[in-house]
């Protein structure tokens, strides 16, 4: 049963499958790819198609490298007067910076000769052991040999795609899916087919149908990319009773499962869901991260992969960066060894739960009729559906004028969906700011409905917020 | 004029061009790619072809992802009784660890909330400004907007290749070239064509011939990848009078120049060569690194690119890692702002010069007749040619038995060359260890000649050192 707010399912073709070149939805509303980039340029230089002397030299994949709408948004949303419900930046306020400072200093002074030196592409052995302990909280039993440390789990995803995807290969992903994953799949010219999700996560029946349809078309499907827990941007969690079924469907179709789980330990009910990897070791590559449970600026993530795949991943990471920073790995390892990191995660959970409560209460209180949204039990995000006739991308500049920002739903689809959705994040602002942001969003939506009533659908047209400066956080931290 | 030791030129076809799929030379001596990987496996698990259930799923590029001979070597060479002349690890002994520790602690305590947070894919603005100051030492005038910070310059190279190379595109590189670059080109299925080098670096005439030949074949050449200063592994420097000519040839053939310059500030004669980028801004992408001038374990490098290319690079890095670690960038920025970093580089130069002197003197003193080698004026490496009939890869296990290690020349070619060459590095061991290592190498070479004399060429066959443990430094730090 699709609950209110799980609108993406309704926007899918009835087959549950929508094949499209990944990333194309993130282009500028009109014009060449370079037109999109031009919006973020600094210093008045032009990057228009005719002025780029290198244009004919680029690889085919570069055609998909376009600045997303999220990027333009961020520069605006970072102004202090705007309440940003757009970013996915974790809240680090609870980190024990003073003791951490002392500890990092000791690391430099006593082990600087090794931790400031090149390391292995595979990752620090001690850290890989500790990562197994972290994953054990989700029921995973693994050997440290099969863990590959990466520069954030984004790099793990990039490496998995590098190892598996030829141009034209199909990747299945939830509808909607993580914007940074779509961008990686696009970089490798893989095509994304979205599979319907509801409030219990990915629908097994839709997955089965999609795989059957694709098999009938003779398409090569390389993997299912899924975020089972506290989905980004969906805010829903894959029901436990669906998990074995999803694994079974993929195994029977010979399709690998990429389980991306950055939020798994950030559940609000003190429940930790069993990882897909805990149920099936041979057909799952698990991606983890310390960005949300410790510090995103260290960029330490990992992949846990079947042994043969792990070997390919190590070789791929070697050619990509030689090795992840030894220093950062040593800091995380020391943090895990010396701090009550599980206690710290409890603090993070409490902080995010308070913010989630503030957002859900404010949405209930302020949003006009016809809106619906998911009720996340963990993680960072609420997925909001606005009344028919409104367009979340078109209205964004006007919302920013009202000093509130969000990410339009279209960013989370390979193409053509999400125009009535938006992602709201409650991870970073204070509860008071969240309430204020939702109030502003509500009045922006009401103004939009007023426009719609007066002038008809989408009369105000599209448009993007102007970008004042070139220094904006990565859109994929959205 | 080719001086003794610049043998790679003589091994080239007379056209100066040898096209071959990149990376294939780095495979195991015989058997499947998986056989090569099996040598580095840990824990007794098998990775043989028939046992990998994922084999049919891999992307085509994964076929080129093989453990190089250098990897196996490293595990052996890291035993304390072996003098490793193989690794490319910088010598960090001169770093002021105590003051650095204090400084990093202050950074965490006072700016932890921002430096432990996500940053931009473009890189920290303050650091990008400082990078322009560093590059100014080589005559480069650049705007910080056009600098992209990466996870080491290896990632910069990976991103450049991602933006420019489709499968089958040709990349020109010196003969020999950096092993890590060959591995990146292979990951993108670009084909490497080597261009002859002599003691004055890349030969303009060979470059011209190569480009004409390739044009005649209708091949798409995307860029020339060159290491002009203190070449890895060649140990030679591109003559200043050749630089404008090389740039001119590339411009006239519509071929971009990728200038990789990790060692440029590590010259021994206090001379700094003018960067190619200082002579030509629009057709050069410059790659720089703090790995050799500060600390490799922080993994901070950069690309300086023409504006339109820079935009593509930022988008590419975003999909690869979201952003480079903000923390590491802040450390480098603080180091550049607060330390006498140019004085520190002088100390590094002095330390490496002393080691270079020790190696050259020991080679003169101990090596048997028929050997020749380059005389580096900076950087980390000597390129040694052994007498005819000897095979540096085949003799490596026996050299390791004599407790000395090096990298066989074949690692530095896309295919089929370098069997009479080896790379010796003097960067890491003490002068005393270097002298001892060269003595051992000399006796290994003499024993090899004895074998040759007794049994004929290559009678002892190939073979690889056995690998005892899975934790070895990255081969590409070689």
PDB file of N, CA, C and O in Angstrom, chain A residues 37 41 57 59-61 71 90 92 113 116-118 158 162-163 165-166 183-184 188 222 283 292 296-297 299 311 315 318-319 321-322 328 476, chain B residues 37 41 57 59-61 71 90 92 113 116-118 158 162-163 165-166 183-184 188 283 292 296-297 299 311 315 318-319 321-322 328 475-476:
ATOM      1  N   UNK A  37      26.569  24.922 -16.532  1.00  0.00           N
ATOM      2  CA  UNK A  37      27.798  25.237 -15.809  1.00  0.00           C
ATOM      3  C   UNK A  37      27.995  26.727 -15.666  1.00  0.00           C
ATOM      4  O   UNK A  37      28.515  27.198 -14.669  1.00  0.00           O
ATOM      5  N   UNK A  41      29.735  29.998 -12.617  1.00  0.00           N
ATOM      6  CA  UNK A  41      31.063  30.534 -12.869  1.00  0.00           C
ATOM      7  C   UNK A  41      31.351  31.777 -12.052  1.00  0.00           C
ATOM      8  O   UNK A  41      30.462  32.507 -11.645  1.00  0.00           O
ATOM      9  N   UNK A  57      37.495  17.444 -27.530  1.00  0.00           N
ATOM     10  CA  UNK A  57      38.432  16.471 -26.977  1.00  0.00           C
ATOM     11  C   UNK A  57      37.834  15.617 -25.867  1.00  0.00           C
ATOM     12  O   UNK A  57      38.395  14.589 -25.505  1.00  0.00           O
ATOM     13  N   UNK A  59      35.895  13.120 -23.381  1.00  0.00           N
ATOM     14  CA  UNK A  59      35.333  11.783 -23.491  1.00  0.00           C
ATOM     15  C   UNK A  59      33.814  11.885 -23.574  1.00  0.00           C
ATOM     16  O   UNK A  59      33.218  12.876 -23.128  1.00  0.00           O
ATOM     17  N   UNK A  60      33.197  10.852 -24.117  1.00  0.00           N
ATOM     18  CA  UNK A  60      31.737  10.866 -24.224  1.00  0.00           C
ATOM     19  C   UNK A  60      31.077  11.045 -22.866  1.00  0.00           C
ATOM     20  O   UNK A  60      30.060  11.707 -22.730  1.00  0.00           O
ATOM     21  N   UNK A  61      31.672  10.444 -21.845  1.00  0.00           N
ATOM     22  CA  UNK A  61      31.064  10.534 -20.517  1.00  0.00           C
ATOM     23  C   UNK A  61      31.007  11.968 -20.006  1.00  0.00           C
ATOM     24  O   UNK A  61      30.179  12.301 -19.178  1.00  0.00           O
ATOM     25  N   UNK A  71      23.687  22.385  -7.025  1.00  0.00           N
ATOM     26  CA  UNK A  71      24.883  23.181  -6.841  1.00  0.00           C
ATOM     27  C   UNK A  71      24.541  24.676  -6.759  1.00  0.00           C
ATOM     28  O   UNK A  71      24.983  25.380  -5.838  1.00  0.00           O
ATOM     29  N   UNK A  90      26.224  16.553   8.297  1.00  0.00           N
ATOM     30  CA  UNK A  90      25.936  16.090   9.658  1.00  0.00           C
ATOM     31  C   UNK A  90      26.188  17.193  10.679  1.00  0.00           C
ATOM     32  O   UNK A  90      26.927  18.133  10.424  1.00  0.00           O
ATOM     33  N   UNK A  92      27.941  18.280  13.768  1.00  0.00           N
ATOM     34  CA  UNK A  92      29.135  17.847  14.505  1.00  0.00           C
ATOM     35  C   UNK A  92      29.238  18.485  15.881  1.00  0.00           C
ATOM     36  O   UNK A  92      30.233  18.300  16.587  1.00  0.00           O
ATOM     37  N   UNK A 113      55.832   9.765  11.479  1.00  0.00           N
ATOM     38  CA  UNK A 113      56.631   9.190  10.386  1.00  0.00           C
ATOM     39  C   UNK A 113      55.863   8.128   9.613  1.00  0.00           C
ATOM     40  O   UNK A 113      56.103   7.942   8.425  1.00  0.00           O
ATOM     41  N   UNK A 116      51.940   9.978   8.310  1.00  0.00           N
ATOM     42  CA  UNK A 116      52.030  11.017   7.274  1.00  0.00           C
ATOM     43  C   UNK A 116      52.665  10.467   5.993  1.00  0.00           C
ATOM     44  O   UNK A 116      52.948  11.201   5.059  1.00  0.00           O
ATOM     45  N   UNK A 117      52.879   9.166   5.985  1.00  0.00           N
ATOM     46  CA  UNK A 117      53.505   8.490   4.843  1.00  0.00           C
ATOM     47  C   UNK A 117      52.424   7.793   4.001  1.00  0.00           C
ATOM     48  O   UNK A 117      51.314   7.592   4.477  1.00  0.00           O
ATOM     49  N   UNK A 118      52.780   7.440   2.762  1.00  0.00           N
ATOM     50  CA  UNK A 118      51.886   6.599   1.962  1.00  0.00           C
ATOM     51  C   UNK A 118      51.483   5.359   2.750  1.00  0.00           C
ATOM     52  O   UNK A 118      52.263   4.821   3.539  1.00  0.00           O
ATOM     53  N   UNK A 158      32.005   4.716  -6.424  1.00  0.00           N
ATOM     54  CA  UNK A 158      32.667   4.976  -7.698  1.00  0.00           C
ATOM     55  C   UNK A 158      33.500   3.762  -8.126  1.00  0.00           C
ATOM     56  O   UNK A 158      33.485   3.360  -9.291  1.00  0.00           O
ATOM     57  N   UNK A 162      33.109   1.355 -11.302  1.00  0.00           N
ATOM     58  CA  UNK A 162      34.244   1.195 -12.207  1.00  0.00           C
ATOM     59  C   UNK A 162      34.514  -0.279 -12.499  1.00  0.00           C
ATOM     60  O   UNK A 162      34.804  -0.657 -13.630  1.00  0.00           O
ATOM     61  N   UNK A 163      34.419  -1.094 -11.466  1.00  0.00           N
ATOM     62  CA  UNK A 163      34.723  -2.513 -11.626  1.00  0.00           C
ATOM     63  C   UNK A 163      33.625  -3.243 -12.407  1.00  0.00           C
ATOM     64  O   UNK A 163      33.913  -4.165 -13.159  1.00  0.00           O
ATOM     65  N   UNK A 165      30.667  -1.683 -14.283  1.00  0.00           N
ATOM     66  CA  UNK A 165      29.788  -1.122 -15.327  1.00  0.00           C
ATOM     67  C   UNK A 165      30.490  -0.693 -16.600  1.00  0.00           C
ATOM     68  O   UNK A 165      31.323   0.219 -16.589  1.00  0.00           O
ATOM     69  N   UNK A 166      30.100  -1.304 -17.700  1.00  0.00           N
ATOM     70  CA  UNK A 166      30.435  -0.799 -19.026  1.00  0.00           C
ATOM     71  C   UNK A 166      29.355   0.192 -19.451  1.00  0.00           C
ATOM     72  O   UNK A 166      28.225   0.141 -18.945  1.00  0.00           O
ATOM     73  N   UNK A 183      24.987  10.493 -10.103  1.00  0.00           N
ATOM     74  CA  UNK A 183      26.083  11.186 -10.760  1.00  0.00           C
ATOM     75  C   UNK A 183      27.249  10.230 -11.044  1.00  0.00           C
ATOM     76  O   UNK A 183      27.886  10.295 -12.102  1.00  0.00           O
ATOM     77  N   UNK A 184      27.522   9.318 -10.127  1.00  0.00           N
ATOM     78  CA  UNK A 184      28.564   8.308 -10.369  1.00  0.00           C
ATOM     79  C   UNK A 184      28.167   7.387 -11.515  1.00  0.00           C
ATOM     80  O   UNK A 184      28.976   7.107 -12.414  1.00  0.00           O
ATOM     81  N   UNK A 188      30.055   6.748 -15.451  1.00  0.00           N
ATOM     82  CA  UNK A 188      30.453   5.504 -16.103  1.00  0.00           C
ATOM     83  C   UNK A 188      29.489   5.119 -17.220  1.00  0.00           C
ATOM     84  O   UNK A 188      29.533   4.002 -17.719  1.00  0.00           O
ATOM     85  N   UNK A 222      23.630  -4.854 -14.060  1.00  0.00           N
ATOM     86  CA  UNK A 222      24.808  -5.198 -13.281  1.00  0.00           C
ATOM     87  C   UNK A 222      24.540  -5.269 -11.786  1.00  0.00           C
ATOM     88  O   UNK A 222      25.033  -6.152 -11.112  1.00  0.00           O
ATOM     89  N   UNK A 283      26.635 -12.239  -2.510  1.00  0.00           N
ATOM     90  CA  UNK A 283      26.056 -11.459  -3.601  1.00  0.00           C
ATOM     91  C   UNK A 283      25.794 -10.006  -3.216  1.00  0.00           C
ATOM     92  O   UNK A 283      25.014  -9.317  -3.862  1.00  0.00           O
ATOM     93  N   UNK A 292      28.780  10.114   8.863  1.00  0.00           N
ATOM     94  CA  UNK A 292      27.614  10.471   9.668  1.00  0.00           C
ATOM     95  C   UNK A 292      27.741  10.028  11.114  1.00  0.00           C
ATOM     96  O   UNK A 292      26.977  10.478  11.962  1.00  0.00           O
ATOM     97  N   UNK A 296      32.621  13.837   8.748  1.00  0.00           N
ATOM     98  CA  UNK A 296      32.585  13.763   7.292  1.00  0.00           C
ATOM     99  C   UNK A 296      33.836  14.337   6.636  1.00  0.00           C
ATOM    100  O   UNK A 296      34.230  13.910   5.557  1.00  0.00           O
ATOM    101  N   UNK A 297      34.467  15.324   7.294  1.00  0.00           N
ATOM    102  CA  UNK A 297      35.630  15.994   6.709  1.00  0.00           C
ATOM    103  C   UNK A 297      36.877  15.137   6.662  1.00  0.00           C
ATOM    104  O   UNK A 297      37.872  15.520   6.049  1.00  0.00           O
ATOM    105  N   UNK A 299      36.671  12.067   5.419  1.00  0.00           N
ATOM    106  CA  UNK A 299      36.456  11.254   4.209  1.00  0.00           C
ATOM    107  C   UNK A 299      36.973   9.827   4.401  1.00  0.00           C
ATOM    108  O   UNK A 299      37.872   9.373   3.680  1.00  0.00           O
ATOM    109  N   UNK A 311      39.416  -7.837  -4.350  1.00  0.00           N
ATOM    110  CA  UNK A 311      40.716  -7.700  -5.019  1.00  0.00           C
ATOM    111  C   UNK A 311      40.647  -6.690  -6.162  1.00  0.00           C
ATOM    112  O   UNK A 311      41.550  -5.869  -6.333  1.00  0.00           O
ATOM    113  N   UNK A 315      42.650  -2.904  -6.531  1.00  0.00           N
ATOM    114  CA  UNK A 315      43.394  -2.487  -7.719  1.00  0.00           C
ATOM    115  C   UNK A 315      42.796  -1.220  -8.323  1.00  0.00           C
ATOM    116  O   UNK A 315      43.519  -0.325  -8.779  1.00  0.00           O
ATOM    117  N   UNK A 318      43.756   1.758  -6.179  1.00  0.00           N
ATOM    118  CA  UNK A 318      45.161   2.089  -6.387  1.00  0.00           C
ATOM    119  C   UNK A 318      45.347   3.011  -7.581  1.00  0.00           C
ATOM    120  O   UNK A 318      46.115   3.974  -7.527  1.00  0.00           O
ATOM    121  N   UNK A 319      44.659   2.701  -8.668  1.00  0.00           N
ATOM    122  CA  UNK A 319      44.832   3.542  -9.851  1.00  0.00           C
ATOM    123  C   UNK A 319      44.088   4.869  -9.682  1.00  0.00           C
ATOM    124  O   UNK A 319      44.375   5.834 -10.379  1.00  0.00           O
ATOM    125  N   UNK A 321      43.601   6.699  -6.515  1.00  0.00           N
ATOM    126  CA  UNK A 321      44.223   7.640  -5.552  1.00  0.00           C
ATOM    127  C   UNK A 321      45.502   7.087  -4.926  1.00  0.00           C
ATOM    128  O   UNK A 321      46.005   7.671  -3.966  1.00  0.00           O
ATOM    129  N   UNK A 322      46.030   5.975  -5.401  1.00  0.00           N
ATOM    130  CA  UNK A 322      47.131   5.233  -4.776  1.00  0.00           C
ATOM    131  C   UNK A 322      46.693   4.600  -3.475  1.00  0.00           C
ATOM    132  O   UNK A 322      46.769   3.405  -3.294  1.00  0.00           O
ATOM    133  N   UNK A 328      44.169  10.083   8.111  1.00  0.00           N
ATOM    134  CA  UNK A 328      42.749  10.088   8.457  1.00  0.00           C
ATOM    135  C   UNK A 328      42.306   8.728   8.985  1.00  0.00           C
ATOM    136  O   UNK A 328      41.499   8.645   9.914  1.00  0.00           O
ATOM    137  N   UNK A 476      26.611  17.044  -3.720  1.00  0.00           N
ATOM    138  CA  UNK A 476      26.369  15.657  -3.374  1.00  0.00           C
ATOM    139  C   UNK A 476      26.468  15.429  -1.879  1.00  0.00           C
ATOM    140  O   UNK A 476      26.217  14.335  -1.399  1.00  0.00           O
TER     141      UNK A 476
ATOM    142  N   UNK B  37      46.886 -12.167  -9.463  1.00  0.00           N
ATOM    143  CA  UNK B  37      46.308 -11.741  -8.199  1.00  0.00           C
ATOM    144  C   UNK B  37      46.514 -12.773  -7.116  1.00  0.00           C
ATOM    145  O   UNK B  37      46.683 -12.443  -5.962  1.00  0.00           O
ATOM    146  N   UNK B  41      47.313 -13.070  -2.454  1.00  0.00           N
ATOM    147  CA  UNK B  41      46.178 -13.369  -1.599  1.00  0.00           C
ATOM    148  C   UNK B  41      46.606 -13.774  -0.203  1.00  0.00           C
ATOM    149  O   UNK B  41      47.683 -14.268   0.026  1.00  0.00           O
ATOM    150  N   UNK B  57      30.429 -10.691 -14.639  1.00  0.00           N
ATOM    151  CA  UNK B  57      29.758  -9.423 -14.383  1.00  0.00           C
ATOM    152  C   UNK B  57      30.674  -8.217 -14.542  1.00  0.00           C
ATOM    153  O   UNK B  57      30.202  -7.091 -14.638  1.00  0.00           O
ATOM    154  N   UNK B  59      33.107  -5.184 -15.594  1.00  0.00           N
ATOM    155  CA  UNK B  59      33.237  -4.319 -16.755  1.00  0.00           C
ATOM    156  C   UNK B  59      34.467  -4.756 -17.557  1.00  0.00           C
ATOM    157  O   UNK B  59      35.381  -5.383 -17.022  1.00  0.00           O
ATOM    158  N   UNK B  60      34.476  -4.405 -18.835  1.00  0.00           N
ATOM    159  CA  UNK B  60      35.629  -4.770 -19.664  1.00  0.00           C
ATOM    160  C   UNK B  60      36.935  -4.226 -19.097  1.00  0.00           C
ATOM    161  O   UNK B  60      37.971  -4.856 -19.155  1.00  0.00           O
ATOM    162  N   UNK B  61      36.868  -3.028 -18.527  1.00  0.00           N
ATOM    163  CA  UNK B  61      38.094  -2.429 -18.002  1.00  0.00           C
ATOM    164  C   UNK B  61      38.701  -3.254 -16.874  1.00  0.00           C
ATOM    165  O   UNK B  61      39.893  -3.170 -16.603  1.00  0.00           O
ATOM    166  N   UNK B  71      53.755  -5.025  -6.818  1.00  0.00           N
ATOM    167  CA  UNK B  71      53.023  -5.297  -5.590  1.00  0.00           C
ATOM    168  C   UNK B  71      53.643  -6.466  -4.832  1.00  0.00           C
ATOM    169  O   UNK B  71      53.902  -6.383  -3.633  1.00  0.00           O
ATOM    170  N   UNK B  90      58.688   9.149   0.196  1.00  0.00           N
ATOM    171  CA  UNK B  90      59.544  10.270   0.582  1.00  0.00           C
ATOM    172  C   UNK B  90      60.100  10.076   1.990  1.00  0.00           C
ATOM    173  O   UNK B  90      59.541   9.345   2.804  1.00  0.00           O
ATOM    174  N   UNK B  92      60.523  11.435   5.420  1.00  0.00           N
ATOM    175  CA  UNK B  92      59.857  12.451   6.236  1.00  0.00           C
ATOM    176  C   UNK B  92      60.634  12.807   7.501  1.00  0.00           C
ATOM    177  O   UNK B  92      60.145  13.571   8.335  1.00  0.00           O
ATOM    178  N   UNK B 113      34.705  22.278  13.858  1.00  0.00           N
ATOM    179  CA  UNK B 113      33.352  22.232  13.306  1.00  0.00           C
ATOM    180  C   UNK B 113      33.343  22.443  11.794  1.00  0.00           C
ATOM    181  O   UNK B 113      32.474  21.934  11.101  1.00  0.00           O
ATOM    182  N   UNK B 116      36.258  19.434  10.017  1.00  0.00           N
ATOM    183  CA  UNK B 116      35.835  18.030  10.068  1.00  0.00           C
ATOM    184  C   UNK B 116      34.524  17.815   9.318  1.00  0.00           C
ATOM    185  O   UNK B 116      33.935  16.742   9.357  1.00  0.00           O
ATOM    186  N   UNK B 117      34.070  18.850   8.651  1.00  0.00           N
ATOM    187  CA  UNK B 117      32.813  18.824   7.900  1.00  0.00           C
ATOM    188  C   UNK B 117      33.109  18.632   6.402  1.00  0.00           C
ATOM    189  O   UNK B 117      34.237  18.842   5.964  1.00  0.00           O
ATOM    190  N   UNK B 118      32.092  18.260   5.637  1.00  0.00           N
ATOM    191  CA  UNK B 118      32.225  18.246   4.187  1.00  0.00           C
ATOM    192  C   UNK B 118      32.725  19.603   3.693  1.00  0.00           C
ATOM    193  O   UNK B 118      32.387  20.648   4.260  1.00  0.00           O
ATOM    194  N   UNK B 158      43.686  10.707 -12.577  1.00  0.00           N
ATOM    195  CA  UNK B 158      42.513   9.872 -12.827  1.00  0.00           C
ATOM    196  C   UNK B 158      41.358  10.729 -13.356  1.00  0.00           C
ATOM    197  O   UNK B 158      40.661  10.337 -14.300  1.00  0.00           O
ATOM    198  N   UNK B 162      39.507  10.619 -16.903  1.00  0.00           N
ATOM    199  CA  UNK B 162      38.052  10.434 -16.932  1.00  0.00           C
ATOM    200  C   UNK B 162      37.381  11.456 -17.846  1.00  0.00           C
ATOM    201  O   UNK B 162      36.463  11.123 -18.590  1.00  0.00           O
ATOM    202  N   UNK B 163      37.857  12.675 -17.775  1.00  0.00           N
ATOM    203  CA  UNK B 163      37.227  13.739 -18.555  1.00  0.00           C
ATOM    204  C   UNK B 163      37.558  13.620 -20.049  1.00  0.00           C
ATOM    205  O   UNK B 163      36.731  13.939 -20.889  1.00  0.00           O
ATOM    206  N   UNK B 165      39.306  10.692 -21.821  1.00  0.00           N
ATOM    207  CA  UNK B 165      39.583   9.464 -22.574  1.00  0.00           C
ATOM    208  C   UNK B 165      38.410   8.505 -22.699  1.00  0.00           C
ATOM    209  O   UNK B 165      37.911   7.974 -21.706  1.00  0.00           O
ATOM    210  N   UNK B 166      38.018   8.241 -23.932  1.00  0.00           N
ATOM    211  CA  UNK B 166      37.135   7.128 -24.241  1.00  0.00           C
ATOM    212  C   UNK B 166      37.997   5.885 -24.483  1.00  0.00           C
ATOM    213  O   UNK B 166      39.177   5.996 -24.814  1.00  0.00           O
ATOM    214  N   UNK B 183      48.643   2.611 -15.062  1.00  0.00           N
ATOM    215  CA  UNK B 183      47.528   1.900 -14.455  1.00  0.00           C
ATOM    216  C   UNK B 183      46.229   2.709 -14.570  1.00  0.00           C
ATOM    217  O   UNK B 183      45.154   2.147 -14.816  1.00  0.00           O
ATOM    218  N   UNK B 184      46.317   4.015 -14.430  1.00  0.00           N
ATOM    219  CA  UNK B 184      45.129   4.858 -14.619  1.00  0.00           C
ATOM    220  C   UNK B 184      44.660   4.808 -16.069  1.00  0.00           C
ATOM    221  O   UNK B 184      43.462   4.648 -16.338  1.00  0.00           O
ATOM    222  N   UNK B 188      40.870   3.331 -17.788  1.00  0.00           N
ATOM    223  CA  UNK B 188      39.946   3.986 -18.711  1.00  0.00           C
ATOM    224  C   UNK B 188      40.055   3.419 -20.129  1.00  0.00           C
ATOM    225  O   UNK B 188      39.535   3.999 -21.071  1.00  0.00           O
ATOM    226  N   UNK B 283      46.795  25.127 -23.268  1.00  0.00           N
ATOM    227  CA  UNK B 283      46.837  23.754 -23.763  1.00  0.00           C
ATOM    228  C   UNK B 283      47.555  22.796 -22.808  1.00  0.00           C
ATOM    229  O   UNK B 283      47.992  21.727 -23.200  1.00  0.00           O
ATOM    230  N   UNK B 292      55.595  15.019  -1.948  1.00  0.00           N
ATOM    231  CA  UNK B 292      57.052  14.978  -1.877  1.00  0.00           C
ATOM    232  C   UNK B 292      57.634  16.217  -1.210  1.00  0.00           C
ATOM    233  O   UNK B 292      58.800  16.225  -0.827  1.00  0.00           O
ATOM    234  N   UNK B 296      53.115  12.837   2.265  1.00  0.00           N
ATOM    235  CA  UNK B 296      52.351  12.013   1.328  1.00  0.00           C
ATOM    236  C   UNK B 296      51.096  11.420   1.959  1.00  0.00           C
ATOM    237  O   UNK B 296      50.109  11.190   1.265  1.00  0.00           O
ATOM    238  N   UNK B 297      51.121  11.181   3.274  1.00  0.00           N
ATOM    239  CA  UNK B 297      49.989  10.542   3.950  1.00  0.00           C
ATOM    240  C   UNK B 297      48.770  11.431   4.079  1.00  0.00           C
ATOM    241  O   UNK B 297      47.698  10.965   4.472  1.00  0.00           O
ATOM    242  N   UNK B 299      47.653  13.032   1.399  1.00  0.00           N
ATOM    243  CA  UNK B 299      47.026  12.893   0.069  1.00  0.00           C
ATOM    244  C   UNK B 299      46.419  14.213  -0.403  1.00  0.00           C
ATOM    245  O   UNK B 299      45.204  14.302  -0.615  1.00  0.00           O
ATOM    246  N   UNK B 311      36.195  23.167 -14.891  1.00  0.00           N
ATOM    247  CA  UNK B 311      34.802  22.919 -14.515  1.00  0.00           C
ATOM    248  C   UNK B 311      34.448  21.447 -14.630  1.00  0.00           C
ATOM    249  O   UNK B 311      33.780  20.882 -13.756  1.00  0.00           O
ATOM    250  N   UNK B 315      33.363  18.689 -11.507  1.00  0.00           N
ATOM    251  CA  UNK B 315      32.196  17.806 -11.574  1.00  0.00           C
ATOM    252  C   UNK B 315      32.619  16.338 -11.493  1.00  0.00           C
ATOM    253  O   UNK B 315      31.966  15.521 -10.849  1.00  0.00           O
ATOM    254  N   UNK B 318      33.579  15.503  -7.925  1.00  0.00           N
ATOM    255  CA  UNK B 318      32.385  15.410  -7.096  1.00  0.00           C
ATOM    256  C   UNK B 318      31.773  14.021  -7.158  1.00  0.00           C
ATOM    257  O   UNK B 318      31.372  13.460  -6.143  1.00  0.00           O
ATOM    258  N   UNK B 319      31.706  13.474  -8.354  1.00  0.00           N
ATOM    259  CA  UNK B 319      31.097  12.149  -8.460  1.00  0.00           C
ATOM    260  C   UNK B 319      32.057  11.068  -7.967  1.00  0.00           C
ATOM    261  O   UNK B 319      31.639   9.967  -7.651  1.00  0.00           O
ATOM    262  N   UNK B 321      34.509  11.449  -5.246  1.00  0.00           N
ATOM    263  CA  UNK B 321      34.705  11.411  -3.775  1.00  0.00           C
ATOM    264  C   UNK B 321      33.876  12.469  -3.046  1.00  0.00           C
ATOM    265  O   UNK B 321      34.096  12.688  -1.860  1.00  0.00           O
ATOM    266  N   UNK B 322      32.965  13.138  -3.703  1.00  0.00           N
ATOM    267  CA  UNK B 322      32.239  14.311  -3.186  1.00  0.00           C
ATOM    268  C   UNK B 322      33.170  15.502  -3.025  1.00  0.00           C
ATOM    269  O   UNK B 322      32.954  16.552  -3.587  1.00  0.00           O
ATOM    270  N   UNK B 328      42.549  17.685   5.802  1.00  0.00           N
ATOM    271  CA  UNK B 328      43.896  17.603   5.258  1.00  0.00           C
ATOM    272  C   UNK B 328      44.276  18.879   4.520  1.00  0.00           C
ATOM    273  O   UNK B 328      45.420  19.342   4.589  1.00  0.00           O
ATOM    274  N   UNK B 475      51.776  -0.396  -4.802  1.00  0.00           N
ATOM    275  CA  UNK B 475      52.847  -0.480  -5.791  1.00  0.00           C
ATOM    276  C   UNK B 475      53.069   0.851  -6.484  1.00  0.00           C
ATOM    277  O   UNK B 475      54.137   1.128  -6.983  1.00  0.00           O
ATOM    278  N   UNK B 476      52.043   1.665  -6.496  1.00  0.00           N
ATOM    279  CA  UNK B 476      52.163   2.896  -7.256  1.00  0.00           C
ATOM    280  C   UNK B 476      52.840   3.994  -6.455  1.00  0.00           C
ATOM    281  O   UNK B 476      53.097   5.078  -6.963  1.00  0.00           O
TER     282      UNK B 476
END
